[in-house]
């Protein structure tokens, strides 16, 4: 017994010792599940780490949570997709400056046999109105994420009060994109998702894209350095280096090159002059 | 839907394949949870013993509280520890958020009530049997604590194992305070959550099978160390 | 109350009880107005079931505190320090979940005996009590007789001033009981004051220097052992002896 106790103590000592890893320079990137789950960040970050020597640690959560985490100073760089919220974040002094980074688009996915019959409808507000009236289930993220905010914007444009329908045909999961897709597929419902998350989702179970192409489905990603004036521990130099690299020639080219099964999922637009 | 034999084959393949990243994730899971259990033991065992033998005002209230805290939701623990360790929180200065240490802290908060409550129950029974004899030896009330802890060690090991089971299996707390950062704070449960959200259900289940296997290995190891029912009762 | 001072001892006073009251729940009240126990030969406490004998033993050892009145051992209230000079063996021996040797070693350790001395004493005690072969065995796997021998060896390890025994031979077979009786007798002769509760009248008669007879929570009679068994004074004691002697004689025929 005494011998095994000693072995245990030594073992625990080794474990404790291994906690004190040499801390190389790193930044924390507060980002969204769509960029991570699609594999985009896995394609970009090792290249940046190789040339800069800066490790990028990705915390992938919903846009709402990413914004709050960054506001608490728990991150150096913020990469999300909710332009209004991002601009507000910068205006309130939490971020230094917002840069456009890239875009893709949202799509409406649903059961392969399309029970609500929405497939040929080009106008997205008409499309979701028809789902609402069909009695088929629509499954929402309901988690204050970028996708959720975009979806709520569309309902409001369509003049449909989803809050009143909550729990009936309108179901809010309060979960991330992947979890919501799993739930929605289980329920046989329609969902709004970003194209990248859908393209890389591994459990489609006969579901497919039934609505896409409306310009209101544009999904713009932005990138922001957390303001070191508010949070002195922010690694501003390394964070800005990452932003510069992503919005620069190399990063933008790598974003354009990233594809799944021959399909480009993100379209760089950092250098496009916008109105 | 992939059938279970595929999933089983995939998990065996994952283990035998010796994927370095998988091993790193397994090691981190074990490291975080074992250290959390160690810390919980250091705090929870004496606390449980004090509750078992102590006769102080409010003892019953503390026992009720500790028993209730056994059911702490991991997400709530994660949130509280996040707020403590966040840069705007009281312990932000230590820069522990999104590190394995943060995960150990969260799991320690989660597991300590389990260890303390189970230890209290076990040691109270042992104390009922021992207390007259130990007092006859002239041992003070508090002086009986080391004797009870030692003579109850096999039963207490089971309490620690229960705590370990809780720690290694929980995802809600570690995903908030650890951030599920690849190569830094990604453990088995957060990997499973990630693969599930990616729709890679077979891979997620394979990882789940490995997690169960890990729990079996740890429990078996403790049993081999000499925890048999007979010994628990007699030695 | 009968005359408790009729048999004055020539031995020095060891324990004195004054105006003692102890309530065990609503149903039972133990009351001893005045009682002295002297050093010297064994004192045996007798009485029917539920007379309060075991409670009284615990009060003398300081495991229970009286609700009223006092128990004084050598003039002081029996606290942990006093108990460290004494020992008690309970009706159900409480053995630690350790080896036989470790049980004895523990009793020495909590009394501050140094490690080297401990080892020597443990070996000697195991030999004296015929437990050497079981030294490394888990104490709680011993037979009933062996457990009682170990409990006694552990109690005697510190050569206590007083040894309290609560039914030391109950539930033992005759040969085990004989071995226990021999250990108790030897300890008494070696200078340890024995205070014993028992139902075994044969054991009581052979060992008792003095007898205290309890009935319904009160001391009914105190006497020299020889006198008590020849001609008990109180009707309660006579009735007790009559019924139990028949059993005892029957059991030993």
PDB file of C-alpha atoms in Angstrom, chain A residues 13-225:
ATOM      1  CA  UNK A  13       3.509  15.518  -9.020  1.00  0.00           C
ATOM      2  CA  UNK A  14       4.355  14.875 -12.659  1.00  0.00           C
ATOM      3  CA  UNK A  15       0.833  15.892 -13.686  1.00  0.00           C
ATOM      4  CA  UNK A  16       1.006  19.124 -11.686  1.00  0.00           C
ATOM      5  CA  UNK A  17       4.426  19.888 -13.108  1.00  0.00           C
ATOM      6  CA  UNK A  18       3.163  19.465 -16.653  1.00  0.00           C
ATOM      7  CA  UNK A  19       0.663  22.280 -16.073  1.00  0.00           C
ATOM      8  CA  UNK A  20       3.415  24.852 -16.244  1.00  0.00           C
ATOM      9  CA  UNK A  21       3.894  24.699 -19.999  1.00  0.00           C
ATOM     10  CA  UNK A  22       6.324  27.140 -21.483  1.00  0.00           C
ATOM     11  CA  UNK A  23       4.001  29.909 -22.641  1.00  0.00           C
ATOM     12  CA  UNK A  24       4.992  30.898 -26.142  1.00  0.00           C
ATOM     13  CA  UNK A  25       3.432  34.026 -27.520  1.00  0.00           C
ATOM     14  CA  UNK A  26      -0.210  33.430 -28.309  1.00  0.00           C
ATOM     15  CA  UNK A  27      -3.458  35.255 -28.944  1.00  0.00           C
ATOM     16  CA  UNK A  28      -7.008  34.187 -28.206  1.00  0.00           C
ATOM     17  CA  UNK A  29      -9.396  34.497 -31.135  1.00  0.00           C
ATOM     18  CA  UNK A  30     -13.050  34.733 -30.183  1.00  0.00           C
ATOM     19  CA  UNK A  31     -14.789  33.343 -33.231  1.00  0.00           C
ATOM     20  CA  UNK A  32     -17.871  31.555 -34.421  1.00  0.00           C
ATOM     21  CA  UNK A  33     -18.650  27.903 -34.867  1.00  0.00           C
ATOM     22  CA  UNK A  34     -19.167  28.278 -38.626  1.00  0.00           C
ATOM     23  CA  UNK A  35     -15.567  29.311 -39.270  1.00  0.00           C
ATOM     24  CA  UNK A  36     -14.174  26.557 -37.089  1.00  0.00           C
ATOM     25  CA  UNK A  37     -16.544  23.722 -37.948  1.00  0.00           C
ATOM     26  CA  UNK A  38     -16.090  24.311 -41.673  1.00  0.00           C
ATOM     27  CA  UNK A  39     -12.354  23.824 -41.279  1.00  0.00           C
ATOM     28  CA  UNK A  40     -11.476  27.326 -42.530  1.00  0.00           C
ATOM     29  CA  UNK A  41      -9.549  28.279 -39.400  1.00  0.00           C
ATOM     30  CA  UNK A  42      -7.641  24.990 -39.508  1.00  0.00           C
ATOM     31  CA  UNK A  43      -6.574  25.905 -43.022  1.00  0.00           C
ATOM     32  CA  UNK A  44      -5.547  29.473 -42.184  1.00  0.00           C
ATOM     33  CA  UNK A  45      -4.069  29.458 -38.699  1.00  0.00           C
ATOM     34  CA  UNK A  46      -1.153  27.018 -39.086  1.00  0.00           C
ATOM     35  CA  UNK A  47       0.089  29.140 -42.027  1.00  0.00           C
ATOM     36  CA  UNK A  48      -0.029  32.283 -39.888  1.00  0.00           C
ATOM     37  CA  UNK A  49       1.617  30.526 -36.953  1.00  0.00           C
ATOM     38  CA  UNK A  50       4.412  29.303 -39.211  1.00  0.00           C
ATOM     39  CA  UNK A  51       5.367  32.731 -40.501  1.00  0.00           C
ATOM     40  CA  UNK A  52       4.685  34.776 -37.355  1.00  0.00           C
ATOM     41  CA  UNK A  53       5.558  32.416 -34.510  1.00  0.00           C
ATOM     42  CA  UNK A  54       2.347  33.533 -32.824  1.00  0.00           C
ATOM     43  CA  UNK A  55       0.018  30.766 -31.652  1.00  0.00           C
ATOM     44  CA  UNK A  56      -3.675  31.420 -32.299  1.00  0.00           C
ATOM     45  CA  UNK A  57      -6.042  29.835 -29.775  1.00  0.00           C
ATOM     46  CA  UNK A  58      -9.570  29.671 -31.088  1.00  0.00           C
ATOM     47  CA  UNK A  59     -12.618  29.864 -28.849  1.00  0.00           C
ATOM     48  CA  UNK A  60     -15.563  29.129 -31.138  1.00  0.00           C
ATOM     49  CA  UNK A  61     -18.930  30.175 -29.758  1.00  0.00           C
ATOM     50  CA  UNK A  62     -21.997  32.008 -31.020  1.00  0.00           C
ATOM     51  CA  UNK A  63     -21.514  35.617 -32.138  1.00  0.00           C
ATOM     52  CA  UNK A  64     -23.412  36.942 -29.118  1.00  0.00           C
ATOM     53  CA  UNK A  65     -21.239  35.044 -26.668  1.00  0.00           C
ATOM     54  CA  UNK A  66     -18.078  35.920 -28.583  1.00  0.00           C
ATOM     55  CA  UNK A  67     -18.999  39.622 -28.354  1.00  0.00           C
ATOM     56  CA  UNK A  68     -19.584  39.348 -24.602  1.00  0.00           C
ATOM     57  CA  UNK A  69     -16.398  37.370 -24.001  1.00  0.00           C
ATOM     58  CA  UNK A  70     -14.420  39.958 -25.957  1.00  0.00           C
ATOM     59  CA  UNK A  71     -16.131  42.758 -24.054  1.00  0.00           C
ATOM     60  CA  UNK A  72     -14.864  41.098 -20.849  1.00  0.00           C
ATOM     61  CA  UNK A  73     -11.372  41.226 -22.301  1.00  0.00           C
ATOM     62  CA  UNK A  74     -11.220  37.456 -22.658  1.00  0.00           C
ATOM     63  CA  UNK A  75      -9.743  37.478 -26.111  1.00  0.00           C
ATOM     64  CA  UNK A  76      -7.475  39.549 -28.340  1.00  0.00           C
ATOM     65  CA  UNK A  77      -9.233  39.340 -31.677  1.00  0.00           C
ATOM     66  CA  UNK A  78     -12.913  39.007 -32.500  1.00  0.00           C
ATOM     67  CA  UNK A  79     -14.083  37.380 -35.754  1.00  0.00           C
ATOM     68  CA  UNK A  80     -17.867  37.267 -36.051  1.00  0.00           C
ATOM     69  CA  UNK A  81     -20.729  37.890 -38.450  1.00  0.00           C
ATOM     70  CA  UNK A  82     -23.208  40.452 -37.155  1.00  0.00           C
ATOM     71  CA  UNK A  83     -22.204  43.753 -38.705  1.00  0.00           C
ATOM     72  CA  UNK A  84     -24.506  46.027 -36.700  1.00  0.00           C
ATOM     73  CA  UNK A  85     -23.453  44.494 -33.402  1.00  0.00           C
ATOM     74  CA  UNK A  86     -19.809  44.685 -34.434  1.00  0.00           C
ATOM     75  CA  UNK A  87     -20.078  48.361 -35.290  1.00  0.00           C
ATOM     76  CA  UNK A  88     -21.754  48.994 -31.966  1.00  0.00           C
ATOM     77  CA  UNK A  89     -18.956  47.067 -30.244  1.00  0.00           C
ATOM     78  CA  UNK A  90     -16.373  49.400 -31.809  1.00  0.00           C
ATOM     79  CA  UNK A  91     -18.486  52.516 -31.236  1.00  0.00           C
ATOM     80  CA  UNK A  92     -18.678  51.680 -27.533  1.00  0.00           C
ATOM     81  CA  UNK A  93     -14.924  51.480 -27.383  1.00  0.00           C
ATOM     82  CA  UNK A  94     -14.576  47.742 -26.842  1.00  0.00           C
ATOM     83  CA  UNK A  95     -12.909  47.264 -30.202  1.00  0.00           C
ATOM     84  CA  UNK A  96     -10.289  49.318 -32.034  1.00  0.00           C
ATOM     85  CA  UNK A  97     -11.557  49.129 -35.603  1.00  0.00           C
ATOM     86  CA  UNK A  98     -13.735  46.807 -37.637  1.00  0.00           C
ATOM     87  CA  UNK A  99     -12.493  45.339 -40.916  1.00  0.00           C
ATOM     88  CA  UNK A 100     -14.557  43.482 -43.476  1.00  0.00           C
ATOM     89  CA  UNK A 101     -12.961  40.085 -43.871  1.00  0.00           C
ATOM     90  CA  UNK A 102     -15.042  37.853 -46.115  1.00  0.00           C
ATOM     91  CA  UNK A 103     -18.583  36.794 -46.838  1.00  0.00           C
ATOM     92  CA  UNK A 104     -20.612  33.840 -47.812  1.00  0.00           C
ATOM     93  CA  UNK A 105     -24.331  33.343 -47.746  1.00  0.00           C
ATOM     94  CA  UNK A 106     -27.078  31.869 -45.665  1.00  0.00           C
ATOM     95  CA  UNK A 107     -29.241  29.124 -47.087  1.00  0.00           C
ATOM     96  CA  UNK A 108     -32.551  27.638 -46.077  1.00  0.00           C
ATOM     97  CA  UNK A 109     -32.335  23.886 -45.675  1.00  0.00           C
ATOM     98  CA  UNK A 110     -35.183  21.449 -45.219  1.00  0.00           C
ATOM     99  CA  UNK A 111     -36.342  17.871 -45.746  1.00  0.00           C
ATOM    100  CA  UNK A 112     -35.541  16.446 -49.192  1.00  0.00           C
ATOM    101  CA  UNK A 113     -39.229  16.113 -50.127  1.00  0.00           C
ATOM    102  CA  UNK A 114     -39.860  19.777 -49.212  1.00  0.00           C
ATOM    103  CA  UNK A 115     -43.285  19.331 -47.566  1.00  0.00           C
ATOM    104  CA  UNK A 116     -43.894  23.107 -47.467  1.00  0.00           C
ATOM    105  CA  UNK A 117     -43.181  23.353 -51.215  1.00  0.00           C
ATOM    106  CA  UNK A 118     -40.805  26.323 -51.051  1.00  0.00           C
ATOM    107  CA  UNK A 119     -38.034  25.183 -53.358  1.00  0.00           C
ATOM    108  CA  UNK A 120     -38.661  27.406 -56.357  1.00  0.00           C
ATOM    109  CA  UNK A 121     -39.264  30.626 -54.414  1.00  0.00           C
ATOM    110  CA  UNK A 122     -36.477  33.148 -55.036  1.00  0.00           C
ATOM    111  CA  UNK A 123     -37.674  35.857 -52.669  1.00  0.00           C
ATOM    112  CA  UNK A 124     -36.527  34.762 -49.227  1.00  0.00           C
ATOM    113  CA  UNK A 125     -39.247  36.584 -47.258  1.00  0.00           C
ATOM    114  CA  UNK A 126     -41.913  34.951 -49.451  1.00  0.00           C
ATOM    115  CA  UNK A 127     -40.166  31.637 -48.898  1.00  0.00           C
ATOM    116  CA  UNK A 128     -40.160  31.787 -45.114  1.00  0.00           C
ATOM    117  CA  UNK A 129     -43.708  33.182 -45.062  1.00  0.00           C
ATOM    118  CA  UNK A 130     -44.820  30.086 -46.915  1.00  0.00           C
ATOM    119  CA  UNK A 131     -43.057  27.850 -44.374  1.00  0.00           C
ATOM    120  CA  UNK A 132     -44.815  29.748 -41.595  1.00  0.00           C
ATOM    121  CA  UNK A 133     -48.201  29.308 -43.194  1.00  0.00           C
ATOM    122  CA  UNK A 134     -47.619  25.658 -44.145  1.00  0.00           C
ATOM    123  CA  UNK A 135     -47.593  24.506 -40.547  1.00  0.00           C
ATOM    124  CA  UNK A 136     -44.228  22.826 -41.077  1.00  0.00           C
ATOM    125  CA  UNK A 137     -41.659  23.230 -38.303  1.00  0.00           C
ATOM    126  CA  UNK A 138     -38.959  25.899 -38.504  1.00  0.00           C
ATOM    127  CA  UNK A 139     -36.012  25.361 -36.188  1.00  0.00           C
ATOM    128  CA  UNK A 140     -34.163  28.481 -35.059  1.00  0.00           C
ATOM    129  CA  UNK A 141     -30.800  28.806 -33.307  1.00  0.00           C
ATOM    130  CA  UNK A 142     -32.411  31.101 -30.756  1.00  0.00           C
ATOM    131  CA  UNK A 143     -28.971  31.804 -29.263  1.00  0.00           C
ATOM    132  CA  UNK A 144     -28.239  35.415 -30.194  1.00  0.00           C
ATOM    133  CA  UNK A 145     -25.671  34.250 -32.741  1.00  0.00           C
ATOM    134  CA  UNK A 146     -24.954  35.971 -36.041  1.00  0.00           C
ATOM    135  CA  UNK A 147     -27.091  33.461 -37.887  1.00  0.00           C
ATOM    136  CA  UNK A 148     -29.907  33.899 -35.384  1.00  0.00           C
ATOM    137  CA  UNK A 149     -29.776  37.695 -35.742  1.00  0.00           C
ATOM    138  CA  UNK A 150     -29.856  37.408 -39.525  1.00  0.00           C
ATOM    139  CA  UNK A 151     -32.822  35.043 -39.319  1.00  0.00           C
ATOM    140  CA  UNK A 152     -34.750  37.366 -37.008  1.00  0.00           C
ATOM    141  CA  UNK A 153     -34.098  40.191 -39.464  1.00  0.00           C
ATOM    142  CA  UNK A 154     -35.704  38.152 -42.252  1.00  0.00           C
ATOM    143  CA  UNK A 155     -38.791  37.303 -40.173  1.00  0.00           C
ATOM    144  CA  UNK A 156     -39.206  40.943 -39.310  1.00  0.00           C
ATOM    145  CA  UNK A 157     -38.998  41.894 -42.993  1.00  0.00           C
ATOM    146  CA  UNK A 158     -41.589  39.223 -43.752  1.00  0.00           C
ATOM    147  CA  UNK A 159     -43.846  40.711 -41.084  1.00  0.00           C
ATOM    148  CA  UNK A 160     -44.145  37.501 -39.116  1.00  0.00           C
ATOM    149  CA  UNK A 161     -44.092  37.545 -35.312  1.00  0.00           C
ATOM    150  CA  UNK A 162     -42.069  34.437 -34.487  1.00  0.00           C
ATOM    151  CA  UNK A 163     -41.983  35.254 -30.791  1.00  0.00           C
ATOM    152  CA  UNK A 164     -45.720  34.606 -30.716  1.00  0.00           C
ATOM    153  CA  UNK A 165     -45.268  31.300 -32.535  1.00  0.00           C
ATOM    154  CA  UNK A 166     -42.448  30.109 -30.282  1.00  0.00           C
ATOM    155  CA  UNK A 167     -43.031  26.557 -29.178  1.00  0.00           C
ATOM    156  CA  UNK A 168     -45.589  25.825 -31.890  1.00  0.00           C
ATOM    157  CA  UNK A 169     -44.247  25.636 -35.455  1.00  0.00           C
ATOM    158  CA  UNK A 170     -41.309  27.894 -34.504  1.00  0.00           C
ATOM    159  CA  UNK A 171     -38.798  26.055 -32.332  1.00  0.00           C
ATOM    160  CA  UNK A 172     -35.768  27.702 -30.734  1.00  0.00           C
ATOM    161  CA  UNK A 173     -32.929  25.352 -29.754  1.00  0.00           C
ATOM    162  CA  UNK A 174     -30.745  27.893 -27.984  1.00  0.00           C
ATOM    163  CA  UNK A 175     -27.763  25.974 -29.309  1.00  0.00           C
ATOM    164  CA  UNK A 176     -24.939  26.194 -31.814  1.00  0.00           C
ATOM    165  CA  UNK A 177     -25.335  25.624 -35.544  1.00  0.00           C
ATOM    166  CA  UNK A 178     -24.355  21.981 -35.560  1.00  0.00           C
ATOM    167  CA  UNK A 179     -26.554  21.075 -32.629  1.00  0.00           C
ATOM    168  CA  UNK A 180     -29.430  22.957 -34.201  1.00  0.00           C
ATOM    169  CA  UNK A 181     -28.947  21.117 -37.501  1.00  0.00           C
ATOM    170  CA  UNK A 182     -29.004  17.794 -35.634  1.00  0.00           C
ATOM    171  CA  UNK A 183     -32.196  18.782 -33.830  1.00  0.00           C
ATOM    172  CA  UNK A 184     -33.872  20.216 -36.927  1.00  0.00           C
ATOM    173  CA  UNK A 185     -33.134  17.094 -38.938  1.00  0.00           C
ATOM    174  CA  UNK A 186     -34.582  15.040 -36.117  1.00  0.00           C
ATOM    175  CA  UNK A 187     -37.748  17.161 -36.213  1.00  0.00           C
ATOM    176  CA  UNK A 188     -38.008  17.220 -39.986  1.00  0.00           C
ATOM    177  CA  UNK A 189     -37.977  21.024 -39.890  1.00  0.00           C
ATOM    178  CA  UNK A 190     -36.646  23.905 -41.982  1.00  0.00           C
ATOM    179  CA  UNK A 191     -33.598  25.890 -40.854  1.00  0.00           C
ATOM    180  CA  UNK A 192     -31.473  28.859 -41.780  1.00  0.00           C
ATOM    181  CA  UNK A 193     -27.776  28.069 -41.808  1.00  0.00           C
ATOM    182  CA  UNK A 194     -24.615  29.490 -43.326  1.00  0.00           C
ATOM    183  CA  UNK A 195     -23.451  27.698 -46.435  1.00  0.00           C
ATOM    184  CA  UNK A 196     -20.096  26.676 -44.957  1.00  0.00           C
ATOM    185  CA  UNK A 197     -21.609  24.967 -41.923  1.00  0.00           C
ATOM    186  CA  UNK A 198     -24.028  23.105 -44.175  1.00  0.00           C
ATOM    187  CA  UNK A 199     -21.408  22.058 -46.707  1.00  0.00           C
ATOM    188  CA  UNK A 200     -19.239  20.521 -44.014  1.00  0.00           C
ATOM    189  CA  UNK A 201     -22.033  19.051 -41.899  1.00  0.00           C
ATOM    190  CA  UNK A 202     -21.626  15.284 -41.807  1.00  0.00           C
ATOM    191  CA  UNK A 203     -25.129  14.086 -40.989  1.00  0.00           C
ATOM    192  CA  UNK A 204     -27.459  15.585 -43.620  1.00  0.00           C
ATOM    193  CA  UNK A 205     -29.830  12.589 -43.675  1.00  0.00           C
ATOM    194  CA  UNK A 206     -31.460  13.533 -46.978  1.00  0.00           C
ATOM    195  CA  UNK A 207     -31.914  17.200 -46.120  1.00  0.00           C
ATOM    196  CA  UNK A 208     -30.875  19.727 -48.771  1.00  0.00           C
ATOM    197  CA  UNK A 209     -30.730  23.387 -49.657  1.00  0.00           C
ATOM    198  CA  UNK A 210     -34.196  24.636 -50.609  1.00  0.00           C
ATOM    199  CA  UNK A 211     -33.646  28.365 -50.602  1.00  0.00           C
ATOM    200  CA  UNK A 212     -30.638  30.489 -51.601  1.00  0.00           C
ATOM    201  CA  UNK A 213     -29.536  33.382 -53.731  1.00  0.00           C
ATOM    202  CA  UNK A 214     -31.554  36.325 -52.375  1.00  0.00           C
ATOM    203  CA  UNK A 215     -29.149  39.179 -51.726  1.00  0.00           C
ATOM    204  CA  UNK A 216     -30.601  39.569 -48.245  1.00  0.00           C
ATOM    205  CA  UNK A 217     -28.978  36.206 -47.443  1.00  0.00           C
ATOM    206  CA  UNK A 218     -25.503  37.730 -47.615  1.00  0.00           C
ATOM    207  CA  UNK A 219     -23.417  36.749 -44.595  1.00  0.00           C
ATOM    208  CA  UNK A 220     -20.637  39.243 -43.949  1.00  0.00           C
ATOM    209  CA  UNK A 221     -17.780  38.435 -41.555  1.00  0.00           C
ATOM    210  CA  UNK A 222     -15.833  41.140 -39.787  1.00  0.00           C
ATOM    211  CA  UNK A 223     -12.656  41.135 -37.721  1.00  0.00           C
ATOM    212  CA  UNK A 224     -11.835  43.450 -34.815  1.00  0.00           C
ATOM    213  CA  UNK A 225      -8.916  43.949 -32.448  1.00  0.00           C
TER     214      UNK A 225
END
